[in-house]
């Protein structure tokens, strides 16, 4: 086999990408336990229910409906997103033969596919060097992996489609003439746009605005209007087939779009200064995302700024069609990020998470092509180009990777450290939840003692309880917070779990003794049905 | 864009080497479940690669596009069919239908 240059480049990219997957997989690599915020639980629940029970479902099961029953405004008590993303996880859970690892592994692959699509598009348009530099920088983008570890899974995957949709349209537009054209690229753009809406509606709007800006920019550049009824009709049909595939879910876009602001964002009046700002005011999102999320320096590394500006300058100076492709993508993201100026501020901070997808290639183009501004011999230019690329890689690993490693590592949501002690299931709790799934009737609920429910800690431990419900596929509630404690003790519909696993590390002797007392005094008519690893489950004897 | 036979052979070797690297990586870090997931991704990709192979596209485009379509379109249809039959069985049925569709497209485009 003659090793051609493209194949070597592909293998280099594969190595970079797999390192990215490893880096992002650290929170579950060793423990193989589920983790994340509420959104992560919901995505796991939907996929796992499908795969574990080997069937699709329309009405939400009780333990999911409890929280998400009204999230679908168009058709309450059904899935609030189209099932495309979750079915994909479900397929891999079925193939993987386990419940946790296949879901989390595939999710890592899906969330990092934006690295593949950015690499692919930049490699096709600008060559290997800017493409691989973009990919390396994207691996350590906190605005990408933070939402991923929190649980905004479909959104992360959906962003992988934006560059692909723009690329397909670019190929169609640039190849179009009266005598020759490649409509397959427009059909593919429509197909990916349809898939995009099935995965995440917000990102679909990114793609639509991107297409509009790209069309205008290319029309000016190439001085042609591309309009073909036949191509548009076929593309429209492809898109509509996908849009109507899951009408209960896709129609939920409309009440959501016309609804409130979403997130913590405040409806703001027009402020001229916003026009000159890329990021948003961290105070408007206090409690939702950390202030660092809005910092260019923290999220991209201040060192990328000169390269980014050089990249924009170079593209604006050269203005080839491929240059305008990147600039159009940048302009479209600017427009999306300033939709609050027309009163549409819903999930504005979520759109900010797409910044690195265009910043990384622009910075890489800046690093590689900056030398174009210097008048010197071509061999010196080549030397300078590779020197700039080497400095770029050095800075990515020394600055961005160092920063990223503090946020995403094997201690992220680790129940054995303070990082995840109150929020994530420990191994004993995970096993108990698995036992509940297999042994407790589907119509029965679970109530728990031993997991702290005091107001100061409730926000954190509520997540642990929800993870328990997700793995057990049963409604799970804090016993101490129930108003119907007496009825629960007399009911066959409630199983009572005493979780002693957290009390040792907390050195909470008082709760330990009160739980022992509770067992002796209140569970005399109950049978002990599970007693392992300091977790006990009781059911009323009939 | 159709490849010449020598180019196709080289491309097949590149795919095999890549697959070997991916499977080794998956096994080392994720165990046997990881290998099964990696193979699963390849499996859902194959029908779309066969379909896209009927059109004038670059090899890289076919690979990237078929991964994205395999991870979305196939599970979506499997979900729909999953209302009638078992979810696992629906995956197999949809896979088979898509492979047949790729050959039908090839036949009708000749």
JSON list of N, CA and C in Angstrom, two decimals, chain A residues 20 23-24 111-112 114-115 134-152 155-156 159 288-304 349-357 359-360 395-396 399-409 412-413:
[
{"chain": "A", "resi": 20, "resn": "UNK", "atom": "N", "xyz": [-9.47, 13.17, 22.15]},
{"chain": "A", "resi": 20, "resn": "UNK", "atom": "CA", "xyz": [-10.58, 14.03, 22.58]},
{"chain": "A", "resi": 20, "resn": "UNK", "atom": "C", "xyz": [-11.67, 13.23, 23.26]},
{"chain": "A", "resi": 23, "resn": "UNK", "atom": "N", "xyz": [-10.48, 12.30, 26.64]},
{"chain": "A", "resi": 23, "resn": "UNK", "atom": "CA", "xyz": [-10.45, 13.46, 27.54]},
{"chain": "A", "resi": 23, "resn": "UNK", "atom": "C", "xyz": [-11.85, 13.78, 28.07]},
{"chain": "A", "resi": 24, "resn": "UNK", "atom": "N", "xyz": [-12.82, 13.71, 27.18]},
{"chain": "A", "resi": 24, "resn": "UNK", "atom": "CA", "xyz": [-14.20, 14.03, 27.57]},
{"chain": "A", "resi": 24, "resn": "UNK", "atom": "C", "xyz": [-14.85, 12.89, 28.36]},
{"chain": "A", "resi": 111, "resn": "UNK", "atom": "N", "xyz": [-21.30, 14.12, 21.27]},
{"chain": "A", "resi": 111, "resn": "UNK", "atom": "CA", "xyz": [-20.96, 15.49, 21.69]},
{"chain": "A", "resi": 111, "resn": "UNK", "atom": "C", "xyz": [-19.66, 15.96, 21.05]},
{"chain": "A", "resi": 112, "resn": "UNK", "atom": "N", "xyz": [-18.77, 15.03, 20.74]},
{"chain": "A", "resi": 112, "resn": "UNK", "atom": "CA", "xyz": [-17.48, 15.41, 20.14]},
{"chain": "A", "resi": 112, "resn": "UNK", "atom": "C", "xyz": [-17.52, 15.35, 18.61]},
{"chain": "A", "resi": 114, "resn": "UNK", "atom": "N", "xyz": [-18.79, 17.35, 16.71]},
{"chain": "A", "resi": 114, "resn": "UNK", "atom": "CA", "xyz": [-18.57, 18.70, 16.16]},
{"chain": "A", "resi": 114, "resn": "UNK", "atom": "C", "xyz": [-17.08, 18.87, 15.82]},
{"chain": "A", "resi": 115, "resn": "UNK", "atom": "N", "xyz": [-16.22, 18.18, 16.53]},
{"chain": "A", "resi": 115, "resn": "UNK", "atom": "CA", "xyz": [-14.78, 18.23, 16.22]},
{"chain": "A", "resi": 115, "resn": "UNK", "atom": "C", "xyz": [-14.55, 17.60, 14.84]},
{"chain": "A", "resi": 134, "resn": "UNK", "atom": "N", "xyz": [-7.63, 23.41, 14.42]},
{"chain": "A", "resi": 134, "resn": "UNK", "atom": "CA", "xyz": [-9.00, 23.68, 14.91]},
{"chain": "A", "resi": 134, "resn": "UNK", "atom": "C", "xyz": [-9.48, 22.53, 15.79]},
{"chain": "A", "resi": 135, "resn": "UNK", "atom": "N", "xyz": [-9.24, 21.31, 15.32]},
{"chain": "A", "resi": 135, "resn": "UNK", "atom": "CA", "xyz": [-9.71, 20.13, 16.06]},
{"chain": "A", "resi": 135, "resn": "UNK", "atom": "C", "xyz": [-9.04, 20.05, 17.43]},
{"chain": "A", "resi": 136, "resn": "UNK", "atom": "N", "xyz": [-7.73, 20.29, 17.47]},
{"chain": "A", "resi": 136, "resn": "UNK", "atom": "CA", "xyz": [-7.01, 20.21, 18.75]},
{"chain": "A", "resi": 136, "resn": "UNK", "atom": "C", "xyz": [-7.54, 21.27, 19.72]},
{"chain": "A", "resi": 137, "resn": "UNK", "atom": "N", "xyz": [-7.78, 22.48, 19.22]},
{"chain": "A", "resi": 137, "resn": "UNK", "atom": "CA", "xyz": [-8.27, 23.55, 20.08]},
{"chain": "A", "resi": 137, "resn": "UNK", "atom": "C", "xyz": [-9.68, 23.25, 20.59]},
{"chain": "A", "resi": 138, "resn": "UNK", "atom": "N", "xyz": [-10.51, 22.68, 19.72]},
{"chain": "A", "resi": 138, "resn": "UNK", "atom": "CA", "xyz": [-11.90, 22.40, 20.11]},
{"chain": "A", "resi": 138, "resn": "UNK", "atom": "C", "xyz": [-12.02, 21.36, 21.22]},
{"chain": "A", "resi": 139, "resn": "UNK", "atom": "N", "xyz": [-11.08, 20.44, 21.28]},
{"chain": "A", "resi": 139, "resn": "UNK", "atom": "CA", "xyz": [-11.13, 19.41, 22.33]},
{"chain": "A", "resi": 139, "resn": "UNK", "atom": "C", "xyz": [-11.20, 20.05, 23.71]},
{"chain": "A", "resi": 140, "resn": "UNK", "atom": "N", "xyz": [-10.50, 21.17, 23.86]},
{"chain": "A", "resi": 140, "resn": "UNK", "atom": "CA", "xyz": [-10.38, 21.77, 25.19]},
{"chain": "A", "resi": 140, "resn": "UNK", "atom": "C", "xyz": [-11.28, 23.00, 25.33]},
{"chain": "A", "resi": 141, "resn": "UNK", "atom": "N", "xyz": [-12.37, 23.04, 24.58]},
{"chain": "A", "resi": 141, "resn": "UNK", "atom": "CA", "xyz": [-13.29, 24.16, 24.66]},
{"chain": "A", "resi": 141, "resn": "UNK", "atom": "C", "xyz": [-14.28, 23.96, 25.81]},
{"chain": "A", "resi": 142, "resn": "UNK", "atom": "N", "xyz": [-14.13, 24.70, 26.91]},
{"chain": "A", "resi": 142, "resn": "UNK", "atom": "CA", "xyz": [-15.03, 24.50, 28.05]},
{"chain": "A", "resi": 142, "resn": "UNK", "atom": "C", "xyz": [-16.49, 24.79, 27.72]},
{"chain": "A", "resi": 143, "resn": "UNK", "atom": "N", "xyz": [-16.73, 25.74, 26.80]},
{"chain": "A", "resi": 143, "resn": "UNK", "atom": "CA", "xyz": [-18.13, 26.03, 26.46]},
{"chain": "A", "resi": 143, "resn": "UNK", "atom": "C", "xyz": [-18.77, 24.86, 25.73]},
{"chain": "A", "resi": 144, "resn": "UNK", "atom": "N", "xyz": [-17.96, 23.92, 25.28]},
{"chain": "A", "resi": 144, "resn": "UNK", "atom": "CA", "xyz": [-18.51, 22.70, 24.69]},
{"chain": "A", "resi": 144, "resn": "UNK", "atom": "C", "xyz": [-18.63, 21.59, 25.72]},
{"chain": "A", "resi": 145, "resn": "UNK", "atom": "N", "xyz": [-17.57, 21.36, 26.51]},
{"chain": "A", "resi": 145, "resn": "UNK", "atom": "CA", "xyz": [-17.66, 20.21, 27.40]},
{"chain": "A", "resi": 145, "resn": "UNK", "atom": "C", "xyz": [-18.39, 20.51, 28.72]},
{"chain": "A", "resi": 146, "resn": "UNK", "atom": "N", "xyz": [-18.52, 21.79, 29.10]},
{"chain": "A", "resi": 146, "resn": "UNK", "atom": "CA", "xyz": [-19.28, 22.06, 30.33]},
{"chain": "A", "resi": 146, "resn": "UNK", "atom": "C", "xyz": [-20.77, 21.73, 30.15]},
{"chain": "A", "resi": 147, "resn": "UNK", "atom": "N", "xyz": [-21.42, 22.23, 29.10]},
{"chain": "A", "resi": 147, "resn": "UNK", "atom": "CA", "xyz": [-22.82, 21.81, 28.90]},
{"chain": "A", "resi": 147, "resn": "UNK", "atom": "C", "xyz": [-22.95, 20.30, 28.74]},
{"chain": "A", "resi": 148, "resn": "UNK", "atom": "N", "xyz": [-21.93, 19.68, 28.17]},
{"chain": "A", "resi": 148, "resn": "UNK", "atom": "CA", "xyz": [-21.95, 18.22, 28.00]},
{"chain": "A", "resi": 148, "resn": "UNK", "atom": "C", "xyz": [-21.93, 17.51, 29.35]},
{"chain": "A", "resi": 149, "resn": "UNK", "atom": "N", "xyz": [-21.09, 17.97, 30.29]},
{"chain": "A", "resi": 149, "resn": "UNK", "atom": "CA", "xyz": [-21.07, 17.29, 31.59]},
{"chain": "A", "resi": 149, "resn": "UNK", "atom": "C", "xyz": [-22.30, 17.66, 32.42]},
{"chain": "A", "resi": 150, "resn": "UNK", "atom": "N", "xyz": [-22.87, 18.84, 32.16]},
{"chain": "A", "resi": 150, "resn": "UNK", "atom": "CA", "xyz": [-24.10, 19.20, 32.89]},
{"chain": "A", "resi": 150, "resn": "UNK", "atom": "C", "xyz": [-25.29, 18.38, 32.37]},
{"chain": "A", "resi": 151, "resn": "UNK", "atom": "N", "xyz": [-25.32, 18.13, 31.07]},
{"chain": "A", "resi": 151, "resn": "UNK", "atom": "CA", "xyz": [-26.42, 17.32, 30.56]},
{"chain": "A", "resi": 151, "resn": "UNK", "atom": "C", "xyz": [-27.16, 17.85, 29.35]},
{"chain": "A", "resi": 152, "resn": "UNK", "atom": "N", "xyz": [-26.66, 18.94, 28.74]},
{"chain": "A", "resi": 152, "resn": "UNK", "atom": "CA", "xyz": [-27.34, 19.43, 27.52]},
{"chain": "A", "resi": 152, "resn": "UNK", "atom": "C", "xyz": [-26.84, 18.61, 26.32]},
{"chain": "A", "resi": 155, "resn": "UNK", "atom": "N", "xyz": [-28.22, 19.13, 22.40]},
{"chain": "A", "resi": 155, "resn": "UNK", "atom": "CA", "xyz": [-27.72, 20.40, 21.87]},
{"chain": "A", "resi": 155, "resn": "UNK", "atom": "C", "xyz": [-26.27, 20.26, 21.41]},
{"chain": "A", "resi": 156, "resn": "UNK", "atom": "N", "xyz": [-25.45, 19.56, 22.20]},
{"chain": "A", "resi": 156, "resn": "UNK", "atom": "CA", "xyz": [-24.04, 19.39, 21.83]},
{"chain": "A", "resi": 156, "resn": "UNK", "atom": "C", "xyz": [-23.94, 18.65, 20.49]},
{"chain": "A", "resi": 159, "resn": "UNK", "atom": "N", "xyz": [-25.01, 20.70, 17.26]},
{"chain": "A", "resi": 159, "resn": "UNK", "atom": "CA", "xyz": [-24.05, 21.67, 16.72]},
{"chain": "A", "resi": 159, "resn": "UNK", "atom": "C", "xyz": [-23.11, 21.05, 15.67]},
{"chain": "A", "resi": 288, "resn": "UNK", "atom": "N", "xyz": [-27.25, 29.82, 37.10]},
{"chain": "A", "resi": 288, "resn": "UNK", "atom": "CA", "xyz": [-27.51, 28.90, 35.99]},
{"chain": "A", "resi": 288, "resn": "UNK", "atom": "C", "xyz": [-26.19, 28.37, 35.43]},
{"chain": "A", "resi": 289, "resn": "UNK", "atom": "N", "xyz": [-25.29, 29.27, 35.10]},
{"chain": "A", "resi": 289, "resn": "UNK", "atom": "CA", "xyz": [-23.96, 28.88, 34.61]},
{"chain": "A", "resi": 289, "resn": "UNK", "atom": "C", "xyz": [-22.93, 29.76, 35.31]},
{"chain": "A", "resi": 290, "resn": "UNK", "atom": "N", "xyz": [-21.70, 29.24, 35.50]},
{"chain": "A", "resi": 290, "resn": "UNK", "atom": "CA", "xyz": [-20.70, 30.04, 36.22]},
{"chain": "A", "resi": 290, "resn": "UNK", "atom": "C", "xyz": [-20.26, 31.26, 35.42]},
{"chain": "A", "resi": 291, "resn": "UNK", "atom": "N", "xyz": [-19.81, 32.32, 36.13]},
{"chain": "A", "resi": 291, "resn": "UNK", "atom": "CA", "xyz": [-19.39, 33.55, 35.43]},
{"chain": "A", "resi": 291, "resn": "UNK", "atom": "C", "xyz": [-18.28, 33.29, 34.40]},
{"chain": "A", "resi": 292, "resn": "UNK", "atom": "N", "xyz": [-17.42, 32.31, 34.67]},
{"chain": "A", "resi": 292, "resn": "UNK", "atom": "CA", "xyz": [-16.31, 32.02, 33.74]},
{"chain": "A", "resi": 292, "resn": "UNK", "atom": "C", "xyz": [-16.81, 31.65, 32.35]},
{"chain": "A", "resi": 293, "resn": "UNK", "atom": "N", "xyz": [-18.04, 31.12, 32.28]},
{"chain": "A", "resi": 293, "resn": "UNK", "atom": "CA", "xyz": [-18.64, 30.72, 31.01]},
{"chain": "A", "resi": 293, "resn": "UNK", "atom": "C", "xyz": [-18.72, 31.89, 30.03]},
{"chain": "A", "resi": 294, "resn": "UNK", "atom": "N", "xyz": [-18.77, 33.10, 30.57]},
{"chain": "A", "resi": 294, "resn": "UNK", "atom": "CA", "xyz": [-18.93, 34.29, 29.72]},
{"chain": "A", "resi": 294, "resn": "UNK", "atom": "C", "xyz": [-17.61, 34.99, 29.44]},
{"chain": "A", "resi": 295, "resn": "UNK", "atom": "N", "xyz": [-16.52, 34.40, 29.93]},
{"chain": "A", "resi": 295, "resn": "UNK", "atom": "CA", "xyz": [-15.21, 35.03, 29.79]},
{"chain": "A", "resi": 295, "resn": "UNK", "atom": "C", "xyz": [-14.47, 34.47, 28.57]},
{"chain": "A", "resi": 296, "resn": "UNK", "atom": "N", "xyz": [-14.07, 35.36, 27.67]},
{"chain": "A", "resi": 296, "resn": "UNK", "atom": "CA", "xyz": [-13.30, 34.91, 26.50]},
{"chain": "A", "resi": 296, "resn": "UNK", "atom": "C", "xyz": [-12.00, 34.27, 26.93]},
{"chain": "A", "resi": 297, "resn": "UNK", "atom": "N", "xyz": [-11.35, 34.91, 27.89]},
{"chain": "A", "resi": 297, "resn": "UNK", "atom": "CA", "xyz": [-10.06, 34.42, 28.36]},
{"chain": "A", "resi": 297, "resn": "UNK", "atom": "C", "xyz": [-10.15, 33.01, 28.92]},
{"chain": "A", "resi": 298, "resn": "UNK", "atom": "N", "xyz": [-11.15, 32.77, 29.77]},
{"chain": "A", "resi": 298, "resn": "UNK", "atom": "CA", "xyz": [-11.29, 31.45, 30.38]},
{"chain": "A", "resi": 298, "resn": "UNK", "atom": "C", "xyz": [-11.73, 30.38, 29.37]},
{"chain": "A", "resi": 299, "resn": "UNK", "atom": "N", "xyz": [-12.59, 30.76, 28.46]},
{"chain": "A", "resi": 299, "resn": "UNK", "atom": "CA", "xyz": [-13.17, 29.77, 27.56]},
{"chain": "A", "resi": 299, "resn": "UNK", "atom": "C", "xyz": [-12.31, 29.48, 26.33]},
{"chain": "A", "resi": 300, "resn": "UNK", "atom": "N", "xyz": [-11.54, 30.47, 25.90]},
{"chain": "A", "resi": 300, "resn": "UNK", "atom": "CA", "xyz": [-10.75, 30.27, 24.68]},
{"chain": "A", "resi": 300, "resn": "UNK", "atom": "C", "xyz": [-9.25, 30.42, 24.89]},
{"chain": "A", "resi": 301, "resn": "UNK", "atom": "N", "xyz": [-8.88, 31.10, 25.97]},
{"chain": "A", "resi": 301, "resn": "UNK", "atom": "CA", "xyz": [-7.47, 31.44, 26.16]},
{"chain": "A", "resi": 301, "resn": "UNK", "atom": "C", "xyz": [-7.21, 32.77, 25.48]},
{"chain": "A", "resi": 302, "resn": "UNK", "atom": "N", "xyz": [-6.71, 33.73, 26.24]},
{"chain": "A", "resi": 302, "resn": "UNK", "atom": "CA", "xyz": [-6.51, 35.07, 25.69]},
{"chain": "A", "resi": 302, "resn": "UNK", "atom": "C", "xyz": [-5.53, 35.05, 24.52]},
{"chain": "A", "resi": 303, "resn": "UNK", "atom": "N", "xyz": [-4.63, 34.06, 24.52]},
{"chain": "A", "resi": 303, "resn": "UNK", "atom": "CA", "xyz": [-3.63, 33.98, 23.45]},
{"chain": "A", "resi": 303, "resn": "UNK", "atom": "C", "xyz": [-4.27, 33.73, 22.09]},
{"chain": "A", "resi": 304, "resn": "UNK", "atom": "N", "xyz": [-5.50, 33.20, 22.05]},
{"chain": "A", "resi": 304, "resn": "UNK", "atom": "CA", "xyz": [-6.13, 32.93, 20.74]},
{"chain": "A", "resi": 304, "resn": "UNK", "atom": "C", "xyz": [-6.63, 34.22, 20.08]},
{"chain": "A", "resi": 349, "resn": "UNK", "atom": "N", "xyz": [-27.70, 32.16, 26.27]},
{"chain": "A", "resi": 349, "resn": "UNK", "atom": "CA", "xyz": [-26.38, 31.67, 26.72]},
{"chain": "A", "resi": 349, "resn": "UNK", "atom": "C", "xyz": [-26.05, 30.32, 26.09]},
{"chain": "A", "resi": 350, "resn": "UNK", "atom": "N", "xyz": [-27.11, 29.57, 25.71]},
{"chain": "A", "resi": 350, "resn": "UNK", "atom": "CA", "xyz": [-26.86, 28.28, 25.06]},
{"chain": "A", "resi": 350, "resn": "UNK", "atom": "C", "xyz": [-26.22, 28.50, 23.68]},
{"chain": "A", "resi": 351, "resn": "UNK", "atom": "N", "xyz": [-26.67, 29.58, 23.00]},
{"chain": "A", "resi": 351, "resn": "UNK", "atom": "CA", "xyz": [-26.10, 29.87, 21.68]},
{"chain": "A", "resi": 351, "resn": "UNK", "atom": "C", "xyz": [-24.63, 30.25, 21.78]},
{"chain": "A", "resi": 352, "resn": "UNK", "atom": "N", "xyz": [-24.28, 30.85, 22.92]},
{"chain": "A", "resi": 352, "resn": "UNK", "atom": "CA", "xyz": [-22.88, 31.26, 23.12]},
{"chain": "A", "resi": 352, "resn": "UNK", "atom": "C", "xyz": [-21.95, 30.05, 23.04]},
{"chain": "A", "resi": 353, "resn": "UNK", "atom": "N", "xyz": [-22.50, 28.88, 23.37]},
{"chain": "A", "resi": 353, "resn": "UNK", "atom": "CA", "xyz": [-21.66, 27.67, 23.39]},
{"chain": "A", "resi": 353, "resn": "UNK", "atom": "C", "xyz": [-21.22, 27.24, 21.99]},
{"chain": "A", "resi": 354, "resn": "UNK", "atom": "N", "xyz": [-21.75, 27.92, 20.96]},
{"chain": "A", "resi": 354, "resn": "UNK", "atom": "CA", "xyz": [-21.32, 27.58, 19.59]},
{"chain": "A", "resi": 354, "resn": "UNK", "atom": "C", "xyz": [-20.11, 28.41, 19.16]},
{"chain": "A", "resi": 355, "resn": "UNK", "atom": "N", "xyz": [-19.66, 29.32, 20.04]},
{"chain": "A", "resi": 355, "resn": "UNK", "atom": "CA", "xyz": [-18.59, 30.26, 19.66]},
{"chain": "A", "resi": 355, "resn": "UNK", "atom": "C", "xyz": [-17.32, 29.56, 19.19]},
{"chain": "A", "resi": 356, "resn": "UNK", "atom": "N", "xyz": [-16.89, 28.56, 19.96]},
{"chain": "A", "resi": 356, "resn": "UNK", "atom": "CA", "xyz": [-15.60, 27.92, 19.65]},
{"chain": "A", "resi": 356, "resn": "UNK", "atom": "C", "xyz": [-15.60, 27.24, 18.28]},
{"chain": "A", "resi": 357, "resn": "UNK", "atom": "N", "xyz": [-16.78, 26.83, 17.81]},
{"chain": "A", "resi": 357, "resn": "UNK", "atom": "CA", "xyz": [-16.84, 26.10, 16.54]},
{"chain": "A", "resi": 357, "resn": "UNK", "atom": "C", "xyz": [-16.39, 26.98, 15.37]},
{"chain": "A", "resi": 359, "resn": "UNK", "atom": "N", "xyz": [-14.69, 30.18, 16.22]},
{"chain": "A", "resi": 359, "resn": "UNK", "atom": "CA", "xyz": [-13.46, 30.83, 16.71]},
{"chain": "A", "resi": 359, "resn": "UNK", "atom": "C", "xyz": [-12.23, 29.96, 16.44]},
{"chain": "A", "resi": 360, "resn": "UNK", "atom": "N", "xyz": [-12.37, 28.65, 16.68]},
{"chain": "A", "resi": 360, "resn": "UNK", "atom": "CA", "xyz": [-11.20, 27.75, 16.54]},
{"chain": "A", "resi": 360, "resn": "UNK", "atom": "C", "xyz": [-10.68, 27.76, 15.10]},
{"chain": "A", "resi": 395, "resn": "UNK", "atom": "N", "xyz": [0.64, 26.24, 22.87]},
{"chain": "A", "resi": 395, "resn": "UNK", "atom": "CA", "xyz": [-0.24, 27.07, 23.70]},
{"chain": "A", "resi": 395, "resn": "UNK", "atom": "C", "xyz": [-1.55, 26.34, 24.03]},
{"chain": "A", "resi": 396, "resn": "UNK", "atom": "N", "xyz": [-2.07, 25.57, 23.07]},
{"chain": "A", "resi": 396, "resn": "UNK", "atom": "CA", "xyz": [-3.30, 24.81, 23.34]},
{"chain": "A", "resi": 396, "resn": "UNK", "atom": "C", "xyz": [-3.07, 23.86, 24.53]},
{"chain": "A", "resi": 399, "resn": "UNK", "atom": "N", "xyz": [-1.97, 25.99, 27.91]},
{"chain": "A", "resi": 399, "resn": "UNK", "atom": "CA", "xyz": [-2.97, 26.91, 28.48]},
{"chain": "A", "resi": 399, "resn": "UNK", "atom": "C", "xyz": [-4.36, 26.25, 28.52]},
{"chain": "A", "resi": 400, "resn": "UNK", "atom": "N", "xyz": [-4.86, 25.88, 27.34]},
{"chain": "A", "resi": 400, "resn": "UNK", "atom": "CA", "xyz": [-6.25, 25.40, 27.26]},
{"chain": "A", "resi": 400, "resn": "UNK", "atom": "C", "xyz": [-6.43, 24.04, 27.93]},
{"chain": "A", "resi": 401, "resn": "UNK", "atom": "N", "xyz": [-5.51, 23.13, 27.66]},
{"chain": "A", "resi": 401, "resn": "UNK", "atom": "CA", "xyz": [-5.65, 21.80, 28.27]},
{"chain": "A", "resi": 401, "resn": "UNK", "atom": "C", "xyz": [-5.50, 21.88, 29.79]},
{"chain": "A", "resi": 402, "resn": "UNK", "atom": "N", "xyz": [-4.56, 22.73, 30.24]},
{"chain": "A", "resi": 402, "resn": "UNK", "atom": "CA", "xyz": [-4.35, 22.87, 31.68]},
{"chain": "A", "resi": 402, "resn": "UNK", "atom": "C", "xyz": [-5.62, 23.39, 32.35]},
{"chain": "A", "resi": 403, "resn": "UNK", "atom": "N", "xyz": [-6.26, 24.39, 31.70]},
{"chain": "A", "resi": 403, "resn": "UNK", "atom": "CA", "xyz": [-7.49, 24.94, 32.27]},
{"chain": "A", "resi": 403, "resn": "UNK", "atom": "C", "xyz": [-8.62, 23.91, 32.20]},
{"chain": "A", "resi": 404, "resn": "UNK", "atom": "N", "xyz": [-8.73, 23.25, 31.05]},
{"chain": "A", "resi": 404, "resn": "UNK", "atom": "CA", "xyz": [-9.81, 22.27, 30.86]},
{"chain": "A", "resi": 404, "resn": "UNK", "atom": "C", "xyz": [-9.71, 21.12, 31.87]},
{"chain": "A", "resi": 405, "resn": "UNK", "atom": "N", "xyz": [-8.48, 20.71, 32.16]},
{"chain": "A", "resi": 405, "resn": "UNK", "atom": "CA", "xyz": [-8.28, 19.57, 33.07]},
{"chain": "A", "resi": 405, "resn": "UNK", "atom": "C", "xyz": [-8.76, 19.86, 34.48]},
{"chain": "A", "resi": 406, "resn": "UNK", "atom": "N", "xyz": [-8.86, 21.14, 34.82]},
{"chain": "A", "resi": 406, "resn": "UNK", "atom": "CA", "xyz": [-9.37, 21.48, 36.16]},
{"chain": "A", "resi": 406, "resn": "UNK", "atom": "C", "xyz": [-10.88, 21.29, 36.23]},
{"chain": "A", "resi": 407, "resn": "UNK", "atom": "N", "xyz": [-11.54, 21.36, 35.08]},
{"chain": "A", "resi": 407, "resn": "UNK", "atom": "CA", "xyz": [-13.01, 21.26, 35.06]},
{"chain": "A", "resi": 407, "resn": "UNK", "atom": "C", "xyz": [-13.47, 19.83, 34.77]},
{"chain": "A", "resi": 408, "resn": "UNK", "atom": "N", "xyz": [-12.86, 19.22, 33.78]},
{"chain": "A", "resi": 408, "resn": "UNK", "atom": "CA", "xyz": [-13.28, 17.86, 33.40]},
{"chain": "A", "resi": 408, "resn": "UNK", "atom": "C", "xyz": [-12.12, 16.90, 33.70]},
{"chain": "A", "resi": 409, "resn": "UNK", "atom": "N", "xyz": [-12.37, 16.01, 34.64]},
{"chain": "A", "resi": 409, "resn": "UNK", "atom": "CA", "xyz": [-11.35, 15.03, 35.04]},
{"chain": "A", "resi": 409, "resn": "UNK", "atom": "C", "xyz": [-12.04, 13.87, 35.74]},
{"chain": "A", "resi": 412, "resn": "UNK", "atom": "N", "xyz": [-14.75, 14.68, 38.37]},
{"chain": "A", "resi": 412, "resn": "UNK", "atom": "CA", "xyz": [-15.98, 15.39, 38.02]},
{"chain": "A", "resi": 412, "resn": "UNK", "atom": "C", "xyz": [-17.19, 14.53, 38.40]},
{"chain": "A", "resi": 413, "resn": "UNK", "atom": "N", "xyz": [-18.04, 15.06, 39.27]},
{"chain": "A", "resi": 413, "resn": "UNK", "atom": "CA", "xyz": [-19.23, 14.35, 39.77]},
{"chain": "A", "resi": 413, "resn": "UNK", "atom": "C", "xyz": [-18.86, 13.00, 40.41]}
]
